[in-house]
């Protein structure tokens, strides 16, 4: 008889069976005692109309009862066959519904997990997107303020020029376009600084490398201080620092940050310093904008203004790198010509500076440089040739790339 046969007694000490994994082949033992919870096993039971064994009880009486049940089982099977088949079909239908519900529940859990993961991804994307939007909005606000300031200043200059010509006839009134041209040029140079030189934070990090060499060198004068990154870095580390710049926009920007900056010609300001009154004169990415004949004058004026032990630091793009000299240098249309470190060192020495030192700055990243042959990927016999190629690559790479900038440091000898 099928699954409706009398359940055998549970042996003493037989506990509840834990649910089997779906991949475990089912057996009648799964339904004895505490039945299995695996729906697939129940389907195996009802589809195959599996029989339960009639097991022996302990003792003689138990064996007699088992023998009687086995004898009488065929007599009960035929009368209830139709009813039993309907029950079996009903159970199979019920199992199909349960399997569908279980699959539906699994899909719901999968969908919930997918939605939770997707929501987290959307939130992360939104956070990054909002951060970028905030940065762009801050930049546009700053540019709008600077543009409005430039326009106001240009209009004021035009009004002043017009007022100066008020005595002339109406037909003779002419306003010089020079103030407007200068304002437009300064606005363009501000954008050039942002796009190619780097952010103020990046420049500040680079300038921090000079702090050990400027210890005890107050006051510091920065020639062509630009946005004032050096003044902020030096001032934050206890150095008295002030700057000069020819751009009214740059000067206004520095003063908004609370920095001490004057507008004017760097040669005039340097020449006006009392002899021996400065601890350091610095200039970052300025000398490449100057006529070559003026470099000697700048270095000699700096020597005059420095006290004994004072330092002059000039930083400029590195022409020893072919990539810099042939490509990067000319991104700035106001650059005149690269300055070779050896010719600049000679100018330092002729002016009287001692212990002239060159610092190579900002190496190109590995991703920008020439690739190197990995010897581990080659047979041993090819290693000597690959090593020679790598040595040639190193020499060529140094010529093509090397460092993007260099700085020359000179010290005025002690008296």
Tab-separated table of C-alpha atoms in Angstrom:
chain	number	residue	atom	x	y	z
A	1	UNK	CA	0.000	0.000	0.000
A	2	UNK	CA	1.097	3.642	-0.533
A	3	UNK	CA	1.743	6.464	1.851
A	4	UNK	CA	-1.498	5.967	3.757
A	5	UNK	CA	-0.201	2.773	5.378
A	6	UNK	CA	0.057	2.681	9.132
A	7	UNK	CA	3.048	4.557	10.487
A	8	UNK	CA	5.541	2.318	12.211
A	9	UNK	CA	6.381	3.023	15.824
A	10	UNK	CA	9.258	5.347	16.468
A	11	UNK	CA	12.251	3.672	17.953
A	12	UNK	CA	13.215	4.939	21.364
A	13	UNK	CA	15.725	7.751	21.226
A	14	UNK	CA	14.889	8.623	17.606
A	15	UNK	CA	14.842	12.412	17.395
A	16	UNK	CA	13.639	14.958	14.847
A	17	UNK	CA	15.519	14.904	11.582
A	18	UNK	CA	16.941	18.143	10.249
A	19	UNK	CA	15.789	19.152	6.740
A	20	UNK	CA	18.002	17.660	4.060
A	21	UNK	CA	19.548	19.698	1.281
A	22	UNK	CA	17.524	19.666	-1.950
A	23	UNK	CA	20.363	17.937	-3.728
A	24	UNK	CA	20.328	14.900	-1.366
A	25	UNK	CA	18.545	11.882	-2.920
A	26	UNK	CA	15.293	11.265	-1.019
A	27	UNK	CA	14.501	8.053	0.834
A	28	UNK	CA	11.706	6.619	2.993
A	29	UNK	CA	13.832	7.343	6.057
A	30	UNK	CA	13.243	11.070	5.441
A	31	UNK	CA	9.570	10.623	6.367
A	32	UNK	CA	9.975	8.510	9.497
A	33	UNK	CA	9.936	10.202	12.845
A	34	UNK	CA	9.957	13.953	12.169
A	35	UNK	CA	9.210	14.242	8.401
A	36	UNK	CA	11.415	16.182	6.029
A	37	UNK	CA	10.509	19.778	5.057
A	38	UNK	CA	11.852	19.462	1.517
A	39	UNK	CA	8.989	19.795	-0.986
A	40	UNK	CA	10.992	17.941	-3.629
A	41	UNK	CA	11.203	14.899	-1.375
A	42	UNK	CA	7.418	14.916	-0.857
A	43	UNK	CA	6.944	15.052	-4.614
A	44	UNK	CA	9.200	11.976	-4.953
A	45	UNK	CA	7.068	10.205	-2.347
A	46	UNK	CA	3.687	10.894	-3.990
A	47	UNK	CA	4.698	10.668	-7.651
A	48	UNK	CA	6.326	7.281	-7.107
A	49	UNK	CA	3.628	6.117	-4.684
A	50	UNK	CA	6.400	4.880	-2.437
A	51	UNK	CA	5.624	2.254	0.200
A	52	UNK	CA	6.506	2.576	3.850
A	53	UNK	CA	8.169	-0.481	5.348
A	54	UNK	CA	6.517	-2.456	8.090
A	55	UNK	CA	9.184	-2.709	10.724
A	56	UNK	CA	9.571	-5.186	13.530
A	57	UNK	CA	8.709	-4.432	17.112
A	58	UNK	CA	10.821	-5.811	19.846
A	59	UNK	CA	9.903	-9.213	21.067
A	60	UNK	CA	7.892	-12.115	19.725
A	61	UNK	CA	4.538	-10.280	19.851
A	62	UNK	CA	5.939	-7.515	17.695
A	63	UNK	CA	7.108	-9.899	15.031
A	64	UNK	CA	3.656	-11.567	14.971
A	65	UNK	CA	1.955	-8.196	14.472
A	66	UNK	CA	4.291	-7.318	11.611
A	67	UNK	CA	3.587	-10.612	9.902
A	68	UNK	CA	-0.181	-10.049	10.286
A	69	UNK	CA	0.031	-6.567	8.796
A	70	UNK	CA	2.001	-7.805	5.823
A	71	UNK	CA	-0.578	-10.515	5.271
A	72	UNK	CA	-3.573	-8.197	5.495
A	73	UNK	CA	-2.133	-5.258	3.528
A	74	UNK	CA	-3.192	-6.587	0.061
A	75	UNK	CA	-6.769	-7.119	1.329
A	76	UNK	CA	-7.124	-3.382	2.208
A	77	UNK	CA	-5.318	-2.031	-0.811
A	78	UNK	CA	-7.842	-2.791	-3.554
A	79	UNK	CA	-11.041	-1.456	-1.848
A	80	UNK	CA	-9.506	2.000	-1.270
A	81	UNK	CA	-7.513	2.214	-4.510
A	82	UNK	CA	-9.819	4.842	-6.143
A	83	UNK	CA	-9.971	6.988	-3.015
A	84	UNK	CA	-6.225	6.629	-2.544
A	85	UNK	CA	-5.509	7.749	-6.161
A	86	UNK	CA	-7.611	10.873	-5.721
A	87	UNK	CA	-5.791	11.673	-2.501
A	88	UNK	CA	-2.460	11.189	-4.237
A	89	UNK	CA	-3.434	13.505	-7.142
A	90	UNK	CA	-4.706	16.098	-4.690
A	91	UNK	CA	-1.425	15.958	-2.771
A	92	UNK	CA	0.561	16.406	-5.986
A	93	UNK	CA	-1.526	19.452	-6.970
A	94	UNK	CA	-1.043	20.872	-3.503
A	95	UNK	CA	2.721	20.345	-3.829
A	96	UNK	CA	2.734	22.210	-7.155
A	97	UNK	CA	1.062	25.173	-5.494
A	98	UNK	CA	3.521	25.075	-2.619
A	99	UNK	CA	6.448	24.934	-5.051
A	100	UNK	CA	5.042	27.919	-6.955
A	101	UNK	CA	4.675	29.850	-3.701
A	102	UNK	CA	8.214	28.921	-2.690
A	103	UNK	CA	9.557	30.050	-6.069
A	104	UNK	CA	7.558	33.264	-5.792
A	105	UNK	CA	8.963	33.895	-2.331
A	106	UNK	CA	12.484	33.272	-3.636
A	107	UNK	CA	11.918	35.742	-6.482
A	108	UNK	CA	10.605	38.328	-4.020
A	109	UNK	CA	13.690	37.942	-1.809
A	110	UNK	CA	15.946	38.205	-4.865
A	111	UNK	CA	14.066	41.300	-6.045
A	112	UNK	CA	14.295	42.879	-2.602
A	113	UNK	CA	18.048	42.242	-2.491
A	114	UNK	CA	18.432	43.597	-6.029
A	115	UNK	CA	16.412	46.705	-5.188
A	116	UNK	CA	18.376	47.286	-1.977
A	117	UNK	CA	21.682	46.954	-3.824
A	118	UNK	CA	20.421	49.161	-6.648
A	119	UNK	CA	19.208	51.769	-4.180
A	120	UNK	CA	22.598	51.840	-2.478
A	121	UNK	CA	24.303	52.225	-5.844
A	122	UNK	CA	21.957	55.065	-6.789
A	123	UNK	CA	22.617	56.778	-3.466
A	124	UNK	CA	26.380	56.468	-3.946
A	125	UNK	CA	26.063	57.807	-7.488
A	126	UNK	CA	23.870	60.669	-6.294
A	127	UNK	CA	26.352	61.582	-3.554
A	128	UNK	CA	29.203	61.729	-6.082
A	129	UNK	CA	27.006	63.630	-8.555
A	130	UNK	CA	25.913	66.173	-5.953
A	131	UNK	CA	29.532	66.658	-4.868
A	132	UNK	CA	30.554	67.405	-8.459
A	133	UNK	CA	27.584	69.729	-8.903
A	134	UNK	CA	28.534	71.581	-5.713
A	135	UNK	CA	32.104	71.979	-6.941
A	136	UNK	CA	30.958	73.283	-10.308
A	137	UNK	CA	28.474	75.671	-8.678
A	138	UNK	CA	31.196	77.011	-6.380
A	139	UNK	CA	33.465	77.500	-9.364
A	140	UNK	CA	30.775	79.252	-11.400
A	141	UNK	CA	29.904	81.514	-8.466
A	142	UNK	CA	33.551	82.450	-8.070
A	143	UNK	CA	33.967	83.078	-11.795
A	144	UNK	CA	30.779	85.152	-11.857
A	145	UNK	CA	32.037	87.291	-8.973
A	146	UNK	CA	35.420	87.743	-10.619
A	147	UNK	CA	33.819	88.590	-13.940
A	148	UNK	CA	31.493	91.097	-12.298
A	149	UNK	CA	34.439	92.664	-10.484
A	150	UNK	CA	36.405	92.887	-13.721
A	151	UNK	CA	33.468	94.493	-15.491
A	152	UNK	CA	32.918	97.005	-12.681
A	153	UNK	CA	36.600	97.911	-12.636
A	154	UNK	CA	36.731	98.261	-16.412
A	155	UNK	CA	33.632	100.462	-16.470
A	156	UNK	CA	35.044	102.638	-13.710
A	157	UNK	CA	38.229	103.145	-15.732
A	158	UNK	CA	36.208	103.968	-18.835
A	159	UNK	CA	34.112	106.462	-16.861
A	160	UNK	CA	37.288	108.029	-15.483
A	161	UNK	CA	38.746	108.281	-18.978
A	162	UNK	CA	35.533	109.814	-20.251
A	163	UNK	CA	35.524	112.322	-17.403
A	164	UNK	CA	39.067	113.331	-18.310
A	165	UNK	CA	37.899	114.122	-21.827
A	166	UNK	CA	34.850	116.065	-20.639
A	167	UNK	CA	36.378	119.358	-21.756
A	168	UNK	CA	36.702	118.209	-25.347
A	169	UNK	CA	34.036	118.728	-27.926
A	170	UNK	CA	31.239	116.224	-28.233
A	171	UNK	CA	32.562	114.974	-31.527
A	172	UNK	CA	36.088	114.669	-30.114
A	173	UNK	CA	35.162	112.467	-27.107
A	174	UNK	CA	37.193	109.300	-27.300
A	175	UNK	CA	37.588	106.585	-24.641
A	176	UNK	CA	40.761	104.503	-24.646
A	177	UNK	CA	40.114	100.753	-24.976
A	178	UNK	CA	43.302	99.899	-23.050
A	179	UNK	CA	41.564	99.321	-19.656
A	180	UNK	CA	39.043	96.977	-21.228
A	181	UNK	CA	41.769	95.099	-23.093
A	182	UNK	CA	43.765	94.651	-19.902
A	183	UNK	CA	40.730	93.449	-17.956
A	184	UNK	CA	39.977	90.920	-20.695
A	185	UNK	CA	43.577	89.683	-20.711
A	186	UNK	CA	43.641	89.280	-16.929
A	187	UNK	CA	40.381	87.354	-16.969
A	188	UNK	CA	41.791	85.019	-19.612
A	189	UNK	CA	44.966	84.473	-17.625
A	190	UNK	CA	42.967	83.516	-14.520
A	191	UNK	CA	41.304	80.755	-16.519
A	192	UNK	CA	44.682	79.689	-17.916
A	193	UNK	CA	46.016	79.338	-14.358
A	194	UNK	CA	43.079	77.177	-13.305
A	195	UNK	CA	43.195	74.916	-16.329
A	196	UNK	CA	46.902	74.178	-16.758
A	197	UNK	CA	48.824	75.057	-13.604
A	198	UNK	CA	46.635	73.241	-11.100
A	199	UNK	CA	44.294	74.084	-8.242
A	200	UNK	CA	45.377	76.278	-5.364
A	201	UNK	CA	45.417	73.215	-3.114
A	202	UNK	CA	47.745	71.324	-5.489
A	203	UNK	CA	50.115	74.280	-5.792
A	204	UNK	CA	50.107	74.688	-2.020
A	205	UNK	CA	51.173	71.057	-1.568
A	206	UNK	CA	54.060	71.494	-4.011
A	207	UNK	CA	55.286	74.679	-2.323
A	208	UNK	CA	55.387	72.976	1.061
A	209	UNK	CA	58.575	71.217	-0.124
A	210	UNK	CA	60.460	74.521	0.239
A	211	UNK	CA	59.649	75.005	3.929
A	212	UNK	CA	62.762	73.198	5.262
A	213	UNK	CA	64.994	75.396	3.087
A	214	UNK	CA	63.293	78.616	4.207
A	215	UNK	CA	63.459	78.006	7.933
A	216	UNK	CA	64.452	81.247	9.680
A	217	UNK	CA	64.364	83.230	6.420
A	218	UNK	CA	61.712	85.831	7.288
A	219	UNK	CA	60.696	88.108	5.735
A	220	UNK	CA	59.982	86.447	2.377
A	221	UNK	CA	59.111	88.403	-0.765
A	222	UNK	CA	57.314	86.495	-3.552
A	223	UNK	CA	57.796	88.074	-6.979
A	224	UNK	CA	54.734	87.396	-9.145
A	225	UNK	CA	52.782	85.783	-6.297
A	226	UNK	CA	49.703	85.082	-8.475
A	227	UNK	CA	46.884	83.591	-6.428
A	228	UNK	CA	49.005	83.731	-3.271
A	229	UNK	CA	49.485	80.007	-2.617
A	230	UNK	CA	53.054	80.507	-1.388
A	231	UNK	CA	52.026	83.302	0.964
A	232	UNK	CA	49.382	81.083	2.551
A	233	UNK	CA	51.742	78.107	2.950
A	234	UNK	CA	54.656	80.136	4.288
A	235	UNK	CA	52.479	82.217	6.585
A	236	UNK	CA	50.836	79.114	8.033
A	237	UNK	CA	54.316	77.885	9.059
A	238	UNK	CA	55.401	81.042	10.816
A	239	UNK	CA	57.176	82.844	7.990
A	240	UNK	CA	56.495	86.528	7.403
A	241	UNK	CA	55.589	86.598	3.710
A	242	UNK	CA	54.344	89.246	1.321
A	243	UNK	CA	53.995	89.397	-2.436
A	244	UNK	CA	53.881	91.584	-5.511
A	245	UNK	CA	52.026	90.982	-8.762
A	246	UNK	CA	51.288	93.027	-11.850
A	247	UNK	CA	47.739	91.683	-12.196
A	248	UNK	CA	45.029	93.658	-10.450
A	249	UNK	CA	42.808	90.564	-10.494
A	250	UNK	CA	45.457	88.468	-8.734
A	251	UNK	CA	46.118	91.177	-6.164
A	252	UNK	CA	42.409	91.539	-5.421
A	253	UNK	CA	42.095	87.766	-5.045
A	254	UNK	CA	45.012	87.650	-2.595
A	255	UNK	CA	43.695	90.519	-0.537
A	256	UNK	CA	40.322	88.775	-0.251
A	257	UNK	CA	42.249	85.932	1.423
A	258	UNK	CA	43.803	88.379	3.899
A	259	UNK	CA	47.273	88.224	2.309
A	260	UNK	CA	49.747	91.093	2.102
A	261	UNK	CA	50.182	91.834	-1.606
A	262	UNK	CA	50.882	94.980	-3.582
A	263	UNK	CA	50.229	95.641	-7.249
A	264	UNK	CA	53.218	96.754	-9.245
A	265	UNK	CA	56.256	95.868	-11.307
A	266	UNK	CA	58.362	93.211	-9.587
A	267	UNK	CA	61.637	94.912	-10.618
A	268	UNK	CA	60.514	98.266	-9.179
A	269	UNK	CA	59.377	96.667	-5.929
A	270	UNK	CA	62.567	94.596	-5.602
A	271	UNK	CA	64.753	97.635	-6.297
A	272	UNK	CA	62.877	99.609	-3.599
A	273	UNK	CA	63.821	97.138	-0.845
A	274	UNK	CA	66.423	98.195	1.680
A	275	UNK	CA	69.739	96.400	1.086
A	276	UNK	CA	70.032	93.299	3.272
A	277	UNK	CA	66.445	93.604	4.513
A	278	UNK	CA	65.000	90.296	3.239
A	279	UNK	CA	65.488	86.729	4.409
A	280	UNK	CA	64.342	85.187	1.131
A	281	UNK	CA	63.236	86.153	-2.360
A	282	UNK	CA	61.159	83.580	-4.190
A	283	UNK	CA	59.493	83.443	-7.585
A	284	UNK	CA	57.546	80.504	-8.967
A	285	UNK	CA	56.948	80.153	-12.701
A	286	UNK	CA	57.641	83.794	-13.495
A	287	UNK	CA	61.092	84.003	-15.086
A	288	UNK	CA	59.922	82.155	-18.222
A	289	UNK	CA	57.615	85.158	-18.828
A	290	UNK	CA	60.483	87.678	-18.695
A	291	UNK	CA	62.885	88.835	-21.420
A	292	UNK	CA	66.139	86.881	-21.185
A	293	UNK	CA	68.125	90.103	-20.680
A	294	UNK	CA	66.191	90.887	-17.492
A	295	UNK	CA	67.072	87.644	-15.660
A	296	UNK	CA	70.525	88.864	-14.710
A	297	UNK	CA	69.064	92.112	-13.353
A	298	UNK	CA	66.456	90.227	-11.280
A	299	UNK	CA	69.092	87.974	-9.699
A	300	UNK	CA	71.416	90.903	-8.894
A	301	UNK	CA	68.578	92.946	-7.352
A	302	UNK	CA	67.605	89.953	-5.241
A	303	UNK	CA	71.215	89.536	-4.058
A	304	UNK	CA	71.244	93.207	-3.029
A	305	UNK	CA	67.974	92.892	-1.063
A	306	UNK	CA	68.966	89.701	0.789
A	307	UNK	CA	70.852	89.684	4.070
A	308	UNK	CA	73.848	87.341	4.472
A	309	UNK	CA	72.525	83.781	4.603
A	310	UNK	CA	69.384	84.826	2.740
A	311	UNK	CA	68.066	82.654	-0.070
A	312	UNK	CA	66.859	83.168	-3.638
A	313	UNK	CA	64.556	80.493	-5.097
A	314	UNK	CA	63.457	80.564	-8.733
A	315	UNK	CA	61.191	77.797	-10.094
A	316	UNK	CA	60.435	77.305	-13.796
A	317	UNK	CA	59.486	74.583	-16.333
A	318	UNK	CA	62.278	72.112	-17.031
A	319	UNK	CA	63.628	72.431	-20.622
A	320	UNK	CA	65.747	69.287	-20.157
A	321	UNK	CA	62.526	67.336	-20.714
A	322	UNK	CA	61.709	67.204	-24.425
A	323	UNK	CA	57.993	66.799	-23.674
A	324	UNK	CA	58.047	69.957	-21.544
A	325	UNK	CA	60.198	72.027	-23.870
A	326	UNK	CA	58.412	70.999	-27.067
A	327	UNK	CA	54.820	70.679	-25.869
A	328	UNK	CA	53.781	71.561	-22.307
A	329	UNK	CA	55.747	74.810	-22.123
A	330	UNK	CA	53.799	76.367	-24.977
A	331	UNK	CA	50.348	75.772	-23.481
A	332	UNK	CA	50.783	79.207	-21.897
A	333	UNK	CA	50.957	81.775	-24.711
A	334	UNK	CA	52.591	84.318	-22.372
A	335	UNK	CA	55.720	82.156	-22.024
A	336	UNK	CA	58.697	83.707	-23.829
A	337	UNK	CA	61.349	80.988	-23.787
A	338	UNK	CA	62.529	78.139	-21.523
A	339	UNK	CA	65.369	78.872	-19.114
A	340	UNK	CA	68.173	76.303	-19.072
A	341	UNK	CA	69.245	75.392	-15.517
A	342	UNK	CA	72.972	75.684	-16.272
A	343	UNK	CA	72.678	79.179	-17.743
A	344	UNK	CA	70.555	80.245	-14.762
A	345	UNK	CA	73.095	78.731	-12.360
A	346	UNK	CA	75.815	80.805	-14.057
A	347	UNK	CA	73.747	83.978	-13.519
A	348	UNK	CA	73.433	83.056	-9.821
A	349	UNK	CA	77.170	82.518	-9.460
A	350	UNK	CA	78.099	85.735	-11.285
A	351	UNK	CA	75.788	87.684	-8.976
A	352	UNK	CA	77.699	86.314	-5.955
A	353	UNK	CA	75.451	83.497	-4.727
A	354	UNK	CA	77.140	80.527	-3.141
A	355	UNK	CA	76.109	76.874	-2.816
A	356	UNK	CA	73.771	76.998	-5.816
A	357	UNK	CA	71.500	73.946	-5.708
A	358	UNK	CA	69.092	72.522	-8.289
A	359	UNK	CA	65.898	70.744	-7.300
A	360	UNK	CA	64.183	68.525	-9.873
A	361	UNK	CA	60.434	68.708	-9.331
A	362	UNK	CA	57.294	66.849	-10.394
A	363	UNK	CA	58.378	63.679	-12.229
A	364	UNK	CA	56.003	62.409	-14.867
A	365	UNK	CA	53.755	59.562	-13.757
A	366	UNK	CA	54.639	55.998	-14.766
A	367	UNK	CA	51.592	55.923	-17.035
A	368	UNK	CA	53.001	58.795	-19.106
A	369	UNK	CA	56.498	57.358	-19.470
A	370	UNK	CA	57.930	54.753	-21.840
A	371	UNK	CA	57.044	51.147	-20.915
A	372	UNK	CA	59.729	48.834	-19.553
A	373	UNK	CA	60.223	45.206	-20.616
A	374	UNK	CA	59.423	42.813	-17.775
A	375	UNK	CA	62.211	40.220	-17.694
A	376	UNK	CA	59.996	37.796	-15.779
A	377	UNK	CA	57.862	37.348	-18.903
A	378	UNK	CA	60.807	36.338	-21.111
A	379	UNK	CA	62.934	33.198	-21.403
A	380	UNK	CA	66.222	33.425	-19.546
A	381	UNK	CA	68.219	33.415	-22.784
A	382	UNK	CA	66.578	36.692	-23.841
A	383	UNK	CA	67.304	38.529	-20.570
A	384	UNK	CA	70.640	40.122	-21.652
A	385	UNK	CA	69.089	41.637	-24.779
A	386	UNK	CA	65.993	42.816	-22.888
A	387	UNK	CA	68.205	44.357	-20.204
A	388	UNK	CA	70.150	46.320	-22.817
A	389	UNK	CA	66.874	47.543	-24.324
A	390	UNK	CA	65.657	48.608	-20.868
A	391	UNK	CA	68.871	50.547	-20.254
A	392	UNK	CA	68.404	52.324	-23.579
A	393	UNK	CA	64.779	52.946	-22.644
A	394	UNK	CA	65.898	54.559	-19.349
A	395	UNK	CA	68.206	56.973	-21.133
A	396	UNK	CA	65.598	57.856	-23.740
A	397	UNK	CA	62.893	58.172	-21.103
A	398	UNK	CA	64.974	60.641	-19.088
A	399	UNK	CA	65.432	62.799	-22.186
A	400	UNK	CA	61.800	62.678	-23.257
A	401	UNK	CA	60.171	62.967	-19.861
A	402	UNK	CA	62.302	63.363	-16.741
A	403	UNK	CA	60.940	66.130	-14.486
A	404	UNK	CA	58.356	68.743	-15.382
A	405	UNK	CA	59.875	71.606	-13.342
A	406	UNK	CA	63.087	72.539	-11.604
A	407	UNK	CA	64.081	75.149	-9.034
A	408	UNK	CA	67.418	76.848	-8.449
A	409	UNK	CA	68.345	77.807	-4.888
A	410	UNK	CA	71.132	80.241	-4.151
A	411	UNK	CA	72.414	81.464	-0.788
A	412	UNK	CA	74.057	84.827	-0.180
A	413	UNK	CA	77.373	84.111	1.605
A	414	UNK	CA	77.762	85.072	5.231
A	415	UNK	CA	79.767	88.228	5.777
